[in-house]
Coordinates of C-alpha atoms in Angstrom, one line a residue:
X1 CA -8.3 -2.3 5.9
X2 CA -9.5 -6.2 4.7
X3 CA -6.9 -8.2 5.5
X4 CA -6.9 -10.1 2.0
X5 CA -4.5 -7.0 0.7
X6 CA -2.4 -9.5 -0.1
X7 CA 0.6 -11.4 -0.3
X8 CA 3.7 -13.3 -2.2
X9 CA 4.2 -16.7 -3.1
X10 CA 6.0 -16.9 0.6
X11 CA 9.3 -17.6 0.3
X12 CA 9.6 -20.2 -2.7
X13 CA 13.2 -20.5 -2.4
X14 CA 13.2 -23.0 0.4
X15 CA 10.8 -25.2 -2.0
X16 CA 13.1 -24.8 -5.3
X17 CA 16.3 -25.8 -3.2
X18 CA 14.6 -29.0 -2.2
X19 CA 14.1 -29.6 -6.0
X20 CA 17.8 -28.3 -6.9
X21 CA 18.8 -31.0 -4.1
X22 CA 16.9 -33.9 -5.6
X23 CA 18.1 -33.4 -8.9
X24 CA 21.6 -33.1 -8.6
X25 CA 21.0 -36.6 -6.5
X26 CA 19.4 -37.7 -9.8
X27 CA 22.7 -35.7 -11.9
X28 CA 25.4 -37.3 -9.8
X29 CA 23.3 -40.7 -10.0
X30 CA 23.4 -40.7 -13.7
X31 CA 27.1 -39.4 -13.8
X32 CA 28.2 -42.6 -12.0
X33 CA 26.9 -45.0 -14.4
X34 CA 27.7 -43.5 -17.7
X35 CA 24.2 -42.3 -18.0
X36 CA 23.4 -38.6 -19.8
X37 CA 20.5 -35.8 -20.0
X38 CA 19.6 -36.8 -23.8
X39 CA 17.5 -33.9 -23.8
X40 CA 18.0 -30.0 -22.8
X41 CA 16.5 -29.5 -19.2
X42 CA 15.2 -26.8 -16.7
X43 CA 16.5 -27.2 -13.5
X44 CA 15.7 -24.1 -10.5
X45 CA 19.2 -23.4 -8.7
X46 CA 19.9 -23.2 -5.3
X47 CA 21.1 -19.6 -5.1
X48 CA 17.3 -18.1 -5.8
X49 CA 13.7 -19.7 -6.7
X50 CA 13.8 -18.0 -9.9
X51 CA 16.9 -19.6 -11.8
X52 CA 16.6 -21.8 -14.3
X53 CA 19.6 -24.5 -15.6
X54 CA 19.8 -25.2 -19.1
X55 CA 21.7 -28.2 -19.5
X56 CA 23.1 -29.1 -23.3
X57 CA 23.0 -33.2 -24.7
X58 CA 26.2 -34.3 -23.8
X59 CA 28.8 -37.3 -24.8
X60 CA 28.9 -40.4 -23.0
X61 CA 31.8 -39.7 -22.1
X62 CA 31.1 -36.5 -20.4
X63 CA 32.5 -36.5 -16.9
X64 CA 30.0 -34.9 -14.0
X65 CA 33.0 -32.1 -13.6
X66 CA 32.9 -31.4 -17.2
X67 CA 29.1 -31.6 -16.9
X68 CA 28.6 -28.9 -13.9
X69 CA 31.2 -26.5 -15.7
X70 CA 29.2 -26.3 -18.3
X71 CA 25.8 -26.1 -16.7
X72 CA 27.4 -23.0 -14.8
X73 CA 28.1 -21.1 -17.7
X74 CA 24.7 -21.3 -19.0
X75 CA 22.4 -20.5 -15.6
X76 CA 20.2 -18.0 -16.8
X77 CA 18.1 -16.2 -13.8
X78 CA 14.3 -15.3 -14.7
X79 CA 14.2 -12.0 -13.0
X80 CA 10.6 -11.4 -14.3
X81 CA 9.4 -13.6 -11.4
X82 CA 11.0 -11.5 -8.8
X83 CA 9.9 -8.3 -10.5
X84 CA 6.3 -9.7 -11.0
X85 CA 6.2 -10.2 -7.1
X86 CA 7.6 -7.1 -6.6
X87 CA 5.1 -5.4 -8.5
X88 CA 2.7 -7.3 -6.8
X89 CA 4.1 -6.3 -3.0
X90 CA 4.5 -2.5 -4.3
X91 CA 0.6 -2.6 -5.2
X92 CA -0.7 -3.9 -2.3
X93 CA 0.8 -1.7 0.0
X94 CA -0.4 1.1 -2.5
X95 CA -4.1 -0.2 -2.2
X96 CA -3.4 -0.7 1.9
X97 CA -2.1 2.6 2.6
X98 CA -4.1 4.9 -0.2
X99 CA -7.0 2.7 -0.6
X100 CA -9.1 4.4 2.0
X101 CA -8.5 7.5 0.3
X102 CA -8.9 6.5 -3.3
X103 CA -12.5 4.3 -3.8
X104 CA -10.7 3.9 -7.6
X105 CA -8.2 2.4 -5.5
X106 CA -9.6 0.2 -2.7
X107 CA -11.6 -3.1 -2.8
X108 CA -14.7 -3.0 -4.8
X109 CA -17.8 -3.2 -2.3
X110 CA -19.6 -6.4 -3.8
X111 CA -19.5 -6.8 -7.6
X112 CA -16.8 -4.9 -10.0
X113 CA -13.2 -4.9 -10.7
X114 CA -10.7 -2.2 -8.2
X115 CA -7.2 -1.9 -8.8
X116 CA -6.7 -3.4 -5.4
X117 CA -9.2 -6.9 -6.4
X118 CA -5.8 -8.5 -8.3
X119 CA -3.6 -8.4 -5.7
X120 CA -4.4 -11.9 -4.5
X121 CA -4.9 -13.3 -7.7
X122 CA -1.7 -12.2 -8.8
X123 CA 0.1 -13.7 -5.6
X124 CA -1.7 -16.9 -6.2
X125 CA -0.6 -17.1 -9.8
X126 CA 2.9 -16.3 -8.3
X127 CA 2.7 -19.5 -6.3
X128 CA 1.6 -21.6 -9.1
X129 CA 4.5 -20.4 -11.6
X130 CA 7.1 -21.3 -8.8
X131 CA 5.2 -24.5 -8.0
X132 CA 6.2 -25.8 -11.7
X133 CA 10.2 -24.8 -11.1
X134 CA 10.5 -26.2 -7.8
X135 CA 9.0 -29.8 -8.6
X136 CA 9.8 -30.4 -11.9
X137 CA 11.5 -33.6 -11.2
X138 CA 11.1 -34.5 -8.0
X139 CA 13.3 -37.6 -7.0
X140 CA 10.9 -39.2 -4.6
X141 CA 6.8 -38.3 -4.7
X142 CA 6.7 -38.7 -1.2
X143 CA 9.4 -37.1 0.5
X144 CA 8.8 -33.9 -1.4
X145 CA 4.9 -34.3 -1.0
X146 CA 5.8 -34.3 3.4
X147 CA 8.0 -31.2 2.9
X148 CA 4.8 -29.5 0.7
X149 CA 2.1 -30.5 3.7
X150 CA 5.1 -28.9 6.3
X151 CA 5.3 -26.1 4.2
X152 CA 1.8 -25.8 3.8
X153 CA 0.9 -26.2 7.9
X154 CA 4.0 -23.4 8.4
X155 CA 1.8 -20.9 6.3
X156 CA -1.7 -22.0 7.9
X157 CA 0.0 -21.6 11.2
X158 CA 1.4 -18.0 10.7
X159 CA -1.5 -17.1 9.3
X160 CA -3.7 -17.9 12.2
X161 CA -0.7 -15.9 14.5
X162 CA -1.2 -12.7 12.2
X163 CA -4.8 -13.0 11.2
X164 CA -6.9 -15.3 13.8
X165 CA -7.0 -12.0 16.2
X166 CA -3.5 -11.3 17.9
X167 CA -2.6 -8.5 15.7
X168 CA -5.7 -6.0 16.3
X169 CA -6.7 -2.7 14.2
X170 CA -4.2 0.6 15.0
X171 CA -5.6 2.0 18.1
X172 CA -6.5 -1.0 19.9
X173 CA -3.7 -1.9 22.0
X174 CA -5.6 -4.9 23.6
X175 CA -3.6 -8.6 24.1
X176 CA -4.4 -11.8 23.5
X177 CA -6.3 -13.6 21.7
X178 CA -10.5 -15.0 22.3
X179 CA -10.1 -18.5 21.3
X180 CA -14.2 -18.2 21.3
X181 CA -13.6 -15.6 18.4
X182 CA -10.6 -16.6 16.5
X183 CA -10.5 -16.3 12.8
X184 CA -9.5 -19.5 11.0
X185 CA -9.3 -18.3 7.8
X186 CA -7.0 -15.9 5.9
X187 CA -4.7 -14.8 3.6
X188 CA -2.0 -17.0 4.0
X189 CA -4.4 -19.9 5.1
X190 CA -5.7 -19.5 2.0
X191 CA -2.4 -19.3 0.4
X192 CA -1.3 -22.5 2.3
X193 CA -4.9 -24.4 1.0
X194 CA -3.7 -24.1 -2.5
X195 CA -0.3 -24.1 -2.5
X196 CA -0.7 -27.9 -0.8
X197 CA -2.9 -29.2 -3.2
X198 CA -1.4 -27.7 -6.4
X199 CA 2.0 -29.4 -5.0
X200 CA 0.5 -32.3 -4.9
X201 CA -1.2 -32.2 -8.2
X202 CA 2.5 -31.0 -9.6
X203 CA 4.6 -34.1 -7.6
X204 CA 1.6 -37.2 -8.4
X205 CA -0.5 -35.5 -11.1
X206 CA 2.0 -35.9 -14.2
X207 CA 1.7 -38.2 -17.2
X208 CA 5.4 -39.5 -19.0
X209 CA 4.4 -37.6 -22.4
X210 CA 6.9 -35.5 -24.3
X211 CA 6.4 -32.1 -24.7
X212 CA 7.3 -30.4 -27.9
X213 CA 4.1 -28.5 -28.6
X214 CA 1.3 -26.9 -27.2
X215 CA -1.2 -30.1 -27.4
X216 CA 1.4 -32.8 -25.9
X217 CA 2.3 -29.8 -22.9
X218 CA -1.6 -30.2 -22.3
X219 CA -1.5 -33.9 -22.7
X220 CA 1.4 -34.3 -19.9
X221 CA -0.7 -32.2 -17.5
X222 CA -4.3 -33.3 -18.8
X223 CA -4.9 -34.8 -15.0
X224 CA -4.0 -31.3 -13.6
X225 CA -6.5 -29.4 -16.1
X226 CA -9.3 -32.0 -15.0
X227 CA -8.9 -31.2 -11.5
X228 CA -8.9 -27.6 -12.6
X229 CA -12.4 -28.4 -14.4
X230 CA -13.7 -30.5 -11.3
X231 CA -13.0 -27.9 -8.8
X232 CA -14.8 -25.1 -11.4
X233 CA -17.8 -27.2 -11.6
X234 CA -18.1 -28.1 -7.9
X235 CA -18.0 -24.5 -6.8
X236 CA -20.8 -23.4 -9.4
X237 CA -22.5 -26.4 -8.8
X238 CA -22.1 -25.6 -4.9
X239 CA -22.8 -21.4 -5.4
X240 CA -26.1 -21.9 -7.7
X241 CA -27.3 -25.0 -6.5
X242 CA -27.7 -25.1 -2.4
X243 CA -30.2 -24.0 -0.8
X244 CA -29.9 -21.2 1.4
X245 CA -32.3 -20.8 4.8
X246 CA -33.0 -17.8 6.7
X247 CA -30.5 -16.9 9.6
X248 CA -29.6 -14.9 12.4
X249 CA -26.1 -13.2 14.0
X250 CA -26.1 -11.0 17.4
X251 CA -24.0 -7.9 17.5
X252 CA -22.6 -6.9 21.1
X253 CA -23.8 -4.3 22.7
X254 CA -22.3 -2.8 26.2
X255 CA -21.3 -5.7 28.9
X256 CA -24.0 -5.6 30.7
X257 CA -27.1 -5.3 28.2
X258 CA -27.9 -8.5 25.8
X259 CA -27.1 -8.7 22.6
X260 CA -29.1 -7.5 19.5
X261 CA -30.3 -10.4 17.6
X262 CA -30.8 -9.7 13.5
X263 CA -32.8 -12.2 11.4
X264 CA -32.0 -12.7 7.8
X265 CA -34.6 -13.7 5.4
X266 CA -33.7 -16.0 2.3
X267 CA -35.0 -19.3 1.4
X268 CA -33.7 -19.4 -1.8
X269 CA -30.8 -20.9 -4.4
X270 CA -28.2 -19.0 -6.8
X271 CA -28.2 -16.2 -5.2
X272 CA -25.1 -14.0 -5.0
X273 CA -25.7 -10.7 -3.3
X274 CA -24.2 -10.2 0.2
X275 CA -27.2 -11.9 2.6
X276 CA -27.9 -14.9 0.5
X277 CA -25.5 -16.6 -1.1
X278 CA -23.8 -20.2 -0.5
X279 CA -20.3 -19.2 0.5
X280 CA -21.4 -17.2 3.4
X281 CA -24.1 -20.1 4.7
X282 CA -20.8 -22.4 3.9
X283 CA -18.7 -20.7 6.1
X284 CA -21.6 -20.0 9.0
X285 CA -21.8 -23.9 9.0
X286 CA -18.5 -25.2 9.2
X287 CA -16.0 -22.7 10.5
X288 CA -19.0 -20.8 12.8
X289 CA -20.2 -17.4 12.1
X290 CA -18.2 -16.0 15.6
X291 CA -15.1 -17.1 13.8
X292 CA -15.4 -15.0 10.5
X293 CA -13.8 -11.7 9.2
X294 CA -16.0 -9.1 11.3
X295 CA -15.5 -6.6 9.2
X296 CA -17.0 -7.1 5.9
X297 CA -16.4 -5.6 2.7
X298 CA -20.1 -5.2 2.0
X299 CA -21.0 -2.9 4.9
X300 CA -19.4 0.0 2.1
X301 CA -21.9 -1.0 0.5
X302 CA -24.5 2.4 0.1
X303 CA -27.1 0.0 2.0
X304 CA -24.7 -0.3 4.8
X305 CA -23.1 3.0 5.3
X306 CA -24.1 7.0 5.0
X307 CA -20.1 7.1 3.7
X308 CA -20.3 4.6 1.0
X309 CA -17.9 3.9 -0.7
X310 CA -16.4 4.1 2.9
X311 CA -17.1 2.3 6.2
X312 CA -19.4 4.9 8.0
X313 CA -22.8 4.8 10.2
X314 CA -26.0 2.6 9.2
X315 CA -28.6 4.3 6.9
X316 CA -32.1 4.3 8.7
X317 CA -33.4 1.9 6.9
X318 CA -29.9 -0.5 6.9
X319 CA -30.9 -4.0 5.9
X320 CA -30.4 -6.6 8.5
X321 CA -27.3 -8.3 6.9
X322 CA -25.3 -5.4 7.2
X323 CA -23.4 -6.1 10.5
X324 CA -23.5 -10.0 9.6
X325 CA -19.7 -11.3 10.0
X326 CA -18.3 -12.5 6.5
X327 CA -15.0 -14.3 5.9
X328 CA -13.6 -12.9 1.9
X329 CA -11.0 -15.8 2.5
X330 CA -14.0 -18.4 2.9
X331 CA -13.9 -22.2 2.4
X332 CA -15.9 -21.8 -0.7
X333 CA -14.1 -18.9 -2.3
X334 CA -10.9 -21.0 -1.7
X335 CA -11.8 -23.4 -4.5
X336 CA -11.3 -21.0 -7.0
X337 CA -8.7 -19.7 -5.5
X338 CA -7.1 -23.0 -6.2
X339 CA -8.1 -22.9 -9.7
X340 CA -5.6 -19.6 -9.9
X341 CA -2.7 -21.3 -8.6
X342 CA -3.4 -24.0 -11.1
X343 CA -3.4 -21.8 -14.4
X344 CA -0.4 -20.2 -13.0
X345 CA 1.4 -23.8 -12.5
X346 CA 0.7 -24.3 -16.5
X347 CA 2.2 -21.1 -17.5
X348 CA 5.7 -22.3 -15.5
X349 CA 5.2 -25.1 -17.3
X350 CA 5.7 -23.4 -20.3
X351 CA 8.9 -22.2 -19.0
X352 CA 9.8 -25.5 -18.2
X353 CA 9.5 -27.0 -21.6
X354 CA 9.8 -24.1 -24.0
X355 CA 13.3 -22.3 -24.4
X356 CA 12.6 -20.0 -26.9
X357 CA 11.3 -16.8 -26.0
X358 CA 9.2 -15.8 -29.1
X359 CA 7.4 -19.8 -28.1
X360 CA 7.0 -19.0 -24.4
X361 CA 5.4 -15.6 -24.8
X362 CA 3.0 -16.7 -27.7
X363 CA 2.0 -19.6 -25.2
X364 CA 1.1 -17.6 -22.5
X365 CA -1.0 -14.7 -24.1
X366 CA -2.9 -16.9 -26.0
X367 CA -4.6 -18.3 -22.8
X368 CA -4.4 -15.2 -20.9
X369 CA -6.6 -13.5 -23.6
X370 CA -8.5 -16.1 -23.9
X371 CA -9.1 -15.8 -20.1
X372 CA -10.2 -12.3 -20.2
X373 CA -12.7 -12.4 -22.6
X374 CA -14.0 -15.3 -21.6
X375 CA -14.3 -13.5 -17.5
X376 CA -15.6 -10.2 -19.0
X377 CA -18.6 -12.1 -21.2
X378 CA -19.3 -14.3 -18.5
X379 CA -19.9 -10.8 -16.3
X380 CA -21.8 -9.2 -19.3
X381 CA -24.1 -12.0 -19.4
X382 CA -25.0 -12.1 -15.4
X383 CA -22.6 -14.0 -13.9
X384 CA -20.7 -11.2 -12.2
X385 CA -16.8 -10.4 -11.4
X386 CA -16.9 -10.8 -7.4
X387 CA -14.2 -10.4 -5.3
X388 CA -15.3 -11.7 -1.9
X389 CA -17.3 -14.7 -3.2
X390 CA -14.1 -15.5 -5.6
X391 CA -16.6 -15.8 -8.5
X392 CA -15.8 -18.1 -11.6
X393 CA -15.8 -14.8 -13.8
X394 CA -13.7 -13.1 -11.6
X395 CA -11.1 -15.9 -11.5
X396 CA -10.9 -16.1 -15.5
X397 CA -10.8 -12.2 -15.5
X398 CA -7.7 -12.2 -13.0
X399 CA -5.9 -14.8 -13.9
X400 CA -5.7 -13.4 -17.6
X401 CA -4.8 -10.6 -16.5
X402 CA -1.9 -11.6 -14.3
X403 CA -0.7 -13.7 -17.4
X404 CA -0.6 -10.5 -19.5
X405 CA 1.5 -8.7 -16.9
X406 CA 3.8 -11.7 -16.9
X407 CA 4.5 -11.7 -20.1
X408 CA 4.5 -7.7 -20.5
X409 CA 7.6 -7.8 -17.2
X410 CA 9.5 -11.3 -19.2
X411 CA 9.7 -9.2 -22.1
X412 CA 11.0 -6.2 -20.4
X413 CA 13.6 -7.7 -18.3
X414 CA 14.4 -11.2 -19.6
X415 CA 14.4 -10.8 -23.1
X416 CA 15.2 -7.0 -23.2
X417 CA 17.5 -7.3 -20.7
X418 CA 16.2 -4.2 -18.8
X419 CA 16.6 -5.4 -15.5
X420 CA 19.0 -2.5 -13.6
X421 CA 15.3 -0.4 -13.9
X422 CA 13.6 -3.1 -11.6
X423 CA 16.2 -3.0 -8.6
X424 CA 13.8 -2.1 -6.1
X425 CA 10.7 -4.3 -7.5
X426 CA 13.0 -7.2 -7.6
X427 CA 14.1 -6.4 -3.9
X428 CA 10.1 -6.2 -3.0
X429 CA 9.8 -9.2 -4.7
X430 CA 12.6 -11.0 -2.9
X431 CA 11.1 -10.3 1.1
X432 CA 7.7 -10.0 0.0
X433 CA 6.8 -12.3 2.9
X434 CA 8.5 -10.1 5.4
X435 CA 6.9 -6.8 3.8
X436 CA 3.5 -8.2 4.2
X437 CA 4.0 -9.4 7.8
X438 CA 5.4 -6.2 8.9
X439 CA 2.9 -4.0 6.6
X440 CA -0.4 -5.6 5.8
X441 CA -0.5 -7.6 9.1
X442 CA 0.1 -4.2 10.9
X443 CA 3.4 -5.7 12.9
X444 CA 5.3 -2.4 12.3
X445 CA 2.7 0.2 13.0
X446 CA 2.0 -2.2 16.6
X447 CA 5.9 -1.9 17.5
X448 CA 5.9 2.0 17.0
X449 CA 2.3 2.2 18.7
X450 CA 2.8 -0.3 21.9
X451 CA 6.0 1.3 23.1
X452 CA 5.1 4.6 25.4
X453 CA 5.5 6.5 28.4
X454 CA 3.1 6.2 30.7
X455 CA 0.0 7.0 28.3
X456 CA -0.5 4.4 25.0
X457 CA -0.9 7.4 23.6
X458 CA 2.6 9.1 24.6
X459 CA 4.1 7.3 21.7
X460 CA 7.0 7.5 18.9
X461 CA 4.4 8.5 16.4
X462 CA 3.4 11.7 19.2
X463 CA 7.2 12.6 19.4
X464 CA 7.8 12.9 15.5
X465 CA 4.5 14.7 15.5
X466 CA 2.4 12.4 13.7
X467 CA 0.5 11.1 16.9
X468 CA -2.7 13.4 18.5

């Protein structure tokens, strides 16, 4: 199964303690010199990522005691995060362990929409909603930007562990990794791309406007939307407008004969099908075509395999690009990826500012139907929804449609209050990052499979009578 299944917004809470922690500094700061909060606040609380403090105008004369009792009794938790993520984990390991059984279920081949193709949107928007509670008011720019790039090289560094070649498919019990072959990029290295620079565009990118509307919430983070814009335009500028030359991959054959050399013919610009286009030539450049994904989505493609839409043997007349290596977590394809986490990071803005329920939610759909429509037109007039090549139509699509989940899982369990229903999303949703390490990275399955007695294949999996 593609490694892209999926994954959470890793572990937020270690981000929106660091935020807790500088404000109280700023809280106890203010305290001592008389100083109040003339305006009601959002504040994320050391006990989970998902807490928000809503702290009443007080008196002058309000001690910091009198302050913190009160900010206790009003803590309210948004559980829809949790429950969002956990929705999230419970689909990807749906589309993981069903997918291969399901097509309706698994990634789409090349262009279309599966169930399984908003799993890493949804993550991404994940991030960006957190993003916008933990750094809210960061006391000092640069001290929480170095704790973001940490955080940020942690991710890009377990994901290289998991997914540059340690962990191999079930079956293959092999060790070690081909430093020749490694994979650089990934799901959580992509996760760790934009989660760095939409911290940084949440800590530095920030006018001093007050926000009581919709227009002066998009005037405060107007730097932030044109960074959204920039990045949109660069990758269709970059997608439609470079020039792709013919190329050529080997495939390994046995040790001893020489490889199999395949020429690709192109020569062209704009195009988007699987041999052609700019993010795969992108990728071949810079990272190196021995150190991409090896297994690409396209070869289910019904030019690529007799089982389509499963992996399966070549068709006789198999084009040459078929067996080419293709990375779905590409350099390219990151920049939209990006662009996610950024429309996420407005909608927690919206938490942020907005307190009223009826305010938030109207906020939020109207952008996330907005988003749809404008994904699904783009896609009816040529500009398809593409999963691997993170297309610009496919991004609007996914995004709106994780904002209309959002909203649909508030309602439910924050305003509603039907929260006892979603114990075990909200668990998902609280080790997401562990679930995905010891699921979609195959950790779990490894540890049953690489313990046996005296044959790999004499394992726990043989003794419960699941193994052959």
């Amino acid at each position: 199964m593609e490694s892209y299944e999926a994954i959470k917004n890793f572990d937020e809470d270690e981000d929106v303690e660091m935020g807790r922690q500088q404000q109280q500094q700023n809280q106890i700061s203010e305290s001592r010199s008389a100083t109040v909060f003339n305006n009601a606040q959002t504040k994320p609380n050391s006990d989970n990522n998902n807490n928000i403090k809503i702290v009443a105008p007080t008196s002058s004369s309000s001690s910091f005691t009198s302050t913190s009792k009160q900010s206790q009794t009003q803590t309210q938790r948004l559980v829809s995060l949790d429950v969002f993520r956990g929705l999230t984990v419970a689909l990807m390991i749906l589309v993981d362990e069903a997918g291969g059984l399901l097509p309706a279920l698994n990634h789409s081949p090349w262009n279309g929409l599966t169930l399984a193709d908003f799993v890493m949107p949804f993550f991404l928007f994940i991030v960006g909603v957190s993003l916008a509670l933990a750094y809210k008011k960061p006391s000092s720019g640069v001290v929480a930007s170095r704790k973001a790039f940490l955080r940020a090289f942690k991710l890009l560094a377990l994901g290289l562990f998991l997914q540059g070649g340690y962990f191999h498919r079930l079956g293959d019990l092999t060790f070690g990794v081909d430093l020749k072959q490694l994979r650089w990029m990934g799901v959580l290295q992509r996760i760790a791309i934009a989660y760095l620079l939409t911290a940084f565009c949440e800590i530095w990118l920030k006018a001093d406007d007050t926000v009581n509307s919709g227009s002066s919430l998009v005037r405060k983070y107007r730097y932030q939307w044109a960074v959204a814009l920039f990045l949109s335009g660069l990758y269709l500028c970059l997608l439609y407008g470079l020039y792709v030359p013919d190329w050529e991959y080997r495939v390994p054959t046995e040790p001893s004969s020489e490889p199999m050399i395949f020429s690709v013919k192109c020569g062209g610009r704009g195009d988007t099908g699987p041999a052609c286009n700019a993010v795969g030539m992108i990728d071949r450049m810079i990272l190196g075509i021995r150190h991409l994904y090896r297994r690409p989505v396209y070869a289910r493609m019904p030019e690529c395999s007799i089982n389509s839409p499963d992996y399966g043997p070549l068709p006789p007349d198999a084009p040459a690009w078929c067996q080419a290596p293709f990375d779905p977590e590409g350099l390219l394809s990151s920049v939209m990826a990006i662009v996610t986490c950024l429309v996420g990071l407005h909608y927690g803005h919206i938490i942020v500012h907005f307190k009223d329920h009826r305010v938030r939610m109207l906020y939020w759909m109207i952008p996330s139907s907005c988003l749809v429509v404008c994904g699904l037109t783009l896609d009816l007039f040529g500009m398809h929804i593409n999963k691997v090549l993170y297309s610009f139509s496919y991004t609007c699509v996914t995004a709106g449609a994780a904002g209309i989940l959002f909203v649909g899982t508030y309602l439910m369990v924050d305003v509603c209050g039907y929260s006892r229903m979603t114990m075990v999303m909200q668990w998902l949703g609280k080790h997401a990052l562990m679930i995905y390490i010891l699921v979609a990275c195959n950790v779990f399955p490894v540890i049953i499979q690489g313990f046996y007695w005296g044959n790999p294949h004499n394992n726990i999996l043989k003794l419960i009578g699941v193994g052959t």
